[in-house]
Coordinates of N, CA and C and ligand atoms in Angstrom, one line a residue:
M28 N -6.1 -22.1 12.6 CA -6.4 -20.9 11.8 C -5.1 -20.0 11.8
T29 N -4.8 -19.5 10.6 CA -3.6 -18.7 10.5 C -3.8 -17.3 11.2
Q30 N -2.7 -16.8 11.7 CA -2.9 -15.5 12.4 C -3.1 -14.3 11.4
K31 N -3.9 -13.4 11.9 CA -4.1 -12.2 11.1 C -2.8 -11.4 10.9
T32 N -2.6 -10.9 9.7 CA -1.5 -10.0 9.5 C -1.7 -8.7 10.2
I33 N -0.6 -7.9 10.3 CA -0.7 -6.6 11.0 C -1.7 -5.7 10.2
F34 N -1.7 -5.9 8.8 CA -2.5 -5.0 8.0 C -4.0 -5.4 8.1
K35 N -4.3 -6.7 8.3 CA -5.7 -7.1 8.5 C -6.1 -6.6 9.9
R36 N -5.3 -6.5 10.8 CA -5.6 -6.0 12.1 C -5.9 -4.5 12.0
I37 N -5.2 -3.8 11.2 CA -5.5 -2.3 10.9 C -6.9 -2.2 10.2
I38 N -7.1 -3.0 9.2 CA -8.4 -3.0 8.5 C -9.6 -3.3 9.5
D39 N -9.4 -4.2 10.4 CA -10.4 -4.5 11.4 C -10.5 -3.6 12.6
G40 N -9.6 -2.5 12.6 CA -9.7 -1.5 13.6 C -9.1 -2.0 15.0
E41 N -8.3 -3.1 14.9 CA -7.7 -3.6 16.2 C -6.5 -2.9 16.6
I42 N -5.8 -2.3 15.6 CA -4.6 -1.5 16.0 C -4.7 -0.2 15.2
P43 N -4.2 0.9 15.8 CA -4.3 2.2 15.1 C -3.4 2.4 13.9
A44 N -3.8 3.2 13.0 CA -2.9 3.6 11.9 C -3.3 5.1 11.5
D45 N -2.3 5.7 10.9 CA -2.6 7.1 10.5 C -3.2 7.0 9.1
I46 N -4.5 6.8 9.1 CA -5.3 6.6 7.8 C -5.5 7.9 7.1
V47 N -5.1 7.9 5.8 CA -5.2 9.1 5.0 C -6.3 9.0 3.9
Y48 N -6.8 7.8 3.7 CA -7.9 7.6 2.7 C -8.5 6.2 3.0
Q49 N -9.8 6.1 2.8 CA -10.4 4.8 2.9 C -11.7 4.8 2.1
D50 N -12.0 3.6 1.5 CA -13.3 3.5 0.9 C -13.7 2.0 1.0
D51 N -14.7 1.6 0.3 CA -15.2 0.2 0.4 C -14.2 -0.9 0.1
L52 N -13.3 -0.5 -0.8 CA -12.4 -1.5 -1.3 C -11.0 -1.5 -0.7
C53 N -10.6 -0.3 -0.2 CA -9.2 -0.2 0.2 C -9.0 0.8 1.4
L54 N -7.8 0.8 1.8 CA -7.4 1.7 3.0 C -6.0 2.2 2.6
A55 N -5.7 3.5 2.9 CA -4.3 4.0 2.8 C -3.9 4.7 4.1
F56 N -2.7 4.4 4.5 CA -2.2 4.9 5.8 C -0.7 5.1 5.7
R57 N -0.2 6.0 6.6 CA 1.2 6.3 6.6 C 2.0 5.1 7.1
D58 N 3.1 4.9 6.4 CA 4.1 3.8 6.8 C 4.7 4.2 8.2
I59 N 4.7 3.3 9.1 CA 5.2 3.5 10.4 C 6.8 3.8 10.4
N60 N 7.4 3.4 9.4 CA 8.9 3.5 9.3 C 9.2 4.2 7.9
P61 N 8.8 5.5 7.8 CA 8.9 6.1 6.4 C 10.2 6.2 5.8
Q62 N 10.3 5.8 4.5 CA 11.5 5.9 3.7 C 11.6 7.1 2.8
A63 N 10.7 8.0 2.9 CA 10.7 9.2 2.1 C 9.7 10.2 2.9
P64 N 9.8 11.5 2.6 CA 9.0 12.5 3.3 C 7.5 12.1 3.2
T65 N 7.0 11.6 2.0 CA 5.7 11.0 1.9 C 5.9 9.5 1.7
H66 N 5.3 8.7 2.6 CA 5.4 7.2 2.4 C 4.0 6.7 2.9
I67 N 3.2 6.3 2.0 CA 1.9 5.9 2.2 C 1.7 4.5 1.7
L68 N 1.0 3.6 2.5 CA 0.7 2.2 2.0 C -0.7 2.2 1.6
V69 N -1.0 1.6 0.4 CA -2.3 1.5 -0.1 C -2.6 0.0 -0.1
I70 N -3.7 -0.5 0.6 CA -3.9 -1.9 0.7 C -5.4 -2.2 0.4
P71 N -5.6 -3.4 -0.2 CA -7.1 -3.8 -0.4 C -7.6 -4.3 0.9
R72 N -8.9 -4.1 1.1 CA -9.5 -4.7 2.3 C -9.6 -6.2 2.1
K73 N -9.7 -6.6 0.9 CA -9.7 -8.1 0.7 C -8.3 -8.7 1.0
E74 N -8.3 -9.8 1.7 CA -7.1 -10.4 2.1 C -6.4 -11.2 0.8
I75 N -5.4 -10.5 0.3 CA -4.6 -11.1 -0.8 C -3.2 -11.0 -0.3
T76 N -2.5 -12.2 -0.4 CA -1.2 -12.2 0.2 C -0.2 -11.4 -0.6
S77 N -0.1 -11.5 -1.9 CA 0.8 -10.8 -2.7 C 0.4 -10.8 -4.1
V78 N 1.2 -10.2 -5.0 CA 0.9 -10.2 -6.4 C 0.6 -11.6 -6.9
N79 N 1.4 -12.5 -6.4 CA 1.3 -13.9 -6.8 C -0.1 -14.5 -6.6
D80 N -0.9 -13.9 -5.7 CA -2.2 -14.4 -5.3 C -3.3 -13.7 -5.9
L81 N -3.0 -12.8 -6.9 CA -4.1 -12.1 -7.5 C -4.9 -13.0 -8.4
A82 N -6.2 -12.9 -8.4 CA -7.0 -13.7 -9.3 C -7.6 -12.8 -10.4
D83 N -8.1 -13.5 -11.4 CA -8.7 -12.7 -12.6 C -9.8 -11.7 -12.0
E84 N -10.5 -12.1 -11.0 CA -11.6 -11.3 -10.5 C -11.1 -10.0 -9.8
D85 N -9.7 -10.0 -9.5 CA -9.2 -8.8 -8.9 C -8.7 -7.7 -9.8
Q86 N -9.0 -7.9 -11.1 CA -8.6 -6.9 -12.1 C -9.1 -5.5 -11.8
T87 N -10.4 -5.4 -11.5 CA -11.0 -4.1 -11.2 C -10.4 -3.5 -9.9
L88 N -10.2 -4.4 -9.0 CA -9.7 -3.9 -7.7 C -8.3 -3.3 -7.8
V89 N -7.4 -4.0 -8.6 CA -6.1 -3.5 -8.8 C -6.1 -2.1 -9.5
G90 N -7.0 -2.0 -10.5 CA -7.2 -0.8 -11.2 C -7.6 0.3 -10.2
H91 N -8.5 0.0 -9.4 CA -9.0 0.9 -8.4 C -7.9 1.4 -7.4
L92 N -7.0 0.5 -7.0 CA -5.9 0.8 -6.1 C -5.0 1.8 -6.8
Y93 N -4.7 1.7 -8.1 CA -3.9 2.6 -8.8 C -4.6 4.0 -9.0
L94 N -5.9 4.0 -9.1 CA -6.6 5.3 -9.2 C -6.5 6.0 -7.8
V95 N -6.6 5.2 -6.7 CA -6.4 5.8 -5.4 C -5.0 6.4 -5.2
I96 N -4.0 5.6 -5.7 CA -2.6 6.1 -5.7 C -2.5 7.5 -6.4
R97 N -3.1 7.5 -7.6 CA -3.1 8.8 -8.4 C -3.7 9.9 -7.6
H98 N -4.9 9.6 -7.0 CA -5.6 10.6 -6.1 C -4.7 11.1 -5.0
L99 N -4.0 10.1 -4.3 CA -3.1 10.5 -3.2 C -1.9 11.3 -3.7
A100 N -1.4 10.9 -4.8 CA -0.2 11.7 -5.4 C -0.6 13.1 -5.6
E101 N -1.8 13.3 -6.1 CA -2.3 14.7 -6.3 C -2.5 15.4 -5.0
E102 N -3.2 14.7 -4.0 CA -3.5 15.3 -2.7 C -2.2 15.7 -2.0
H103 N -1.2 14.9 -2.2 CA 0.1 15.1 -1.4 C 1.1 15.9 -2.3
Q104 N 0.7 16.5 -3.3 CA 1.5 17.4 -4.2 C 2.7 16.7 -4.7
L105 N 2.6 15.5 -5.2 CA 3.7 14.7 -5.7 C 3.7 14.7 -7.3
V106 N 2.7 15.2 -7.9 CA 2.5 15.0 -9.3 C 3.6 15.7 -10.1
S107 N 3.9 16.9 -9.8 CA 4.9 17.6 -10.6 C 6.3 17.1 -10.4
S108 N 6.6 16.8 -9.1 CA 8.0 16.3 -8.8 C 8.2 14.9 -9.1
G109 N 7.2 14.1 -9.1 CA 7.3 12.7 -9.3 C 7.3 11.9 -8.1
Y110 N 7.1 10.6 -8.2 CA 7.1 9.7 -7.1 C 7.3 8.3 -7.5
R111 N 7.3 7.3 -6.6 CA 7.6 5.9 -6.9 C 6.5 5.1 -6.3
V112 N 6.0 4.1 -7.0 CA 5.1 3.1 -6.5 C 5.8 1.8 -6.5
V113 N 5.8 1.1 -5.3 CA 6.6 -0.1 -5.1 C 5.7 -1.2 -4.6
V114 N 5.8 -2.4 -5.1 CA 5.1 -3.6 -4.6 C 6.1 -4.7 -4.4
N115 N 6.6 -4.7 -3.2 CA 7.6 -5.8 -2.8 C 6.8 -7.1 -2.8
T116 N 7.4 -8.1 -3.4 CA 6.8 -9.4 -3.5 C 7.7 -10.6 -3.2
G117 N 7.4 -11.3 -2.1 CA 8.2 -12.5 -1.7 C 9.5 -12.1 -1.1
A118 N 10.2 -13.1 -0.7 CA 11.4 -12.9 0.1 C 12.5 -12.1 -0.6
D119 N 12.8 -12.4 -1.9 CA 13.8 -11.6 -2.6 C 13.3 -10.2 -2.9
G120 N 12.0 -10.0 -3.0 CA 11.4 -8.7 -3.2 C 11.4 -7.9 -2.0
G121 N 11.7 -8.4 -0.8 CA 11.7 -7.7 0.4 C 10.3 -7.5 1.1
Q122 N 9.4 -8.4 0.7 CA 8.1 -8.3 1.3 C 8.1 -8.8 2.8
T123 N 7.6 -8.0 3.7 CA 7.7 -8.4 5.1 C 6.3 -8.6 5.7
V124 N 5.3 -8.0 5.0 CA 3.9 -8.2 5.5 C 3.1 -8.9 4.4
D125 N 2.5 -10.1 4.8 CA 1.8 -10.9 3.8 C 0.4 -10.5 3.5
H126 N 0.3 -9.2 3.2 CA -1.0 -8.7 2.7 C -0.6 -7.7 1.6
L127 N -1.1 -7.9 0.4 CA -0.8 -7.0 -0.7 C -0.8 -5.6 -0.4
H128 N 0.3 -4.9 -0.7 CA 0.3 -3.4 -0.4 C 1.2 -2.7 -1.4
F129 N 0.8 -1.5 -1.7 CA 1.5 -0.6 -2.6 C 2.1 0.5 -1.8
H130 N 3.4 0.7 -1.9 CA 4.1 1.8 -1.3 C 4.0 3.0 -2.2
L131 N 3.6 4.1 -1.7 CA 3.6 5.4 -2.5 C 4.7 6.2 -1.8
L132 N 5.8 6.4 -2.5 CA 6.9 7.1 -1.9 C 7.2 8.4 -2.7
G133 N 7.3 9.5 -2.0 CA 7.6 10.8 -2.7 C 8.2 11.8 -1.8
G134 N 8.6 13.0 -2.4 CA 9.1 14.1 -1.6 C 10.6 14.1 -1.6
R135 N 11.2 13.2 -2.3 CA 12.7 13.2 -2.4 C 13.0 12.5 -3.8
S136 N 14.3 12.7 -4.2 CA 14.7 12.1 -5.4 C 15.0 10.6 -5.2
M137 N 14.5 9.7 -6.0 CA 14.8 8.3 -5.9 C 16.0 7.8 -6.7
Q138 N 16.6 6.7 -6.3 CA 17.7 6.2 -7.0 C 17.3 5.0 -7.8
W139 N 18.1 4.7 -8.8 CA 17.9 3.5 -9.6 C 19.2 2.9 -10.0
P140 N 19.5 1.6 -9.9 CA 18.5 0.6 -9.5 C 18.3 0.6 -8.0
P141 N 17.1 0.1 -7.5 CA 16.9 0.0 -6.1 C 17.8 -1.0 -5.4
G142 N 18.0 -0.9 -4.1 CA 18.9 -1.8 -3.4 C 18.4 -3.1 -3.2
Ligands
AMP3 P1 7.1 -4.6 2.8 O1 8.4 -4.7 3.4 O2 7.0 -4.2 1.4 O3 6.3 -5.8 3.2 O4 6.4 -3.4 3.6 C1 5.8 -3.4 4.8 C2 5.7 -2.1 5.3 O5 4.8 -2.0 6.4 C3 7.1 -1.6 5.9 O6 7.5 -0.4 5.2 C4 6.7 -1.3 7.4 O7 7.4 -0.1 7.8 C5 5.2 -1.1 7.3 N1 4.5 -1.3 8.5 C6 4.6 -2.4 9.3 N2 3.8 -2.3 10.4 C7 3.1 -1.2 10.2 C8 2.1 -0.5 10.9 N3 1.6 -1.0 12.1 N4 1.6 0.7 10.5 C9 2.1 1.2 9.4 N5 3.1 0.6 8.6 C10 3.6 -0.5 9.0

């Protein structure tokens, strides 16, 4: 059996996280190593490794995750200043945890192109 990812362990309540939002489909918690004043990870409860592993049936779920991100951006006063949503995918994308996650970054000006 493959080992649980750190995010699955957070979903299962095995390790603590600073959870800022949760519902039936997803969980949002503060990144342990924040790269901006606001750095929240939004993850589906369903175990999906990355964007590469999304199935047609996940269409509604992904839409839901984006609506949660919009809600969190409003709640954390990021709407007027702006923010960035990042989904690192695979080795070149910089993905380090094999459970789909959306980074919500805000509270400072972002650069482009990303490093
Ligand atoms: P990525 O590099 O896109 O896969 O992002 C994984 C993110 O998870 C990184 O920004 C880490 O800082 C963050 N992270 C890893 N472990 C934890 C944890 N236990 N609680 C919160 N964030 C974590």
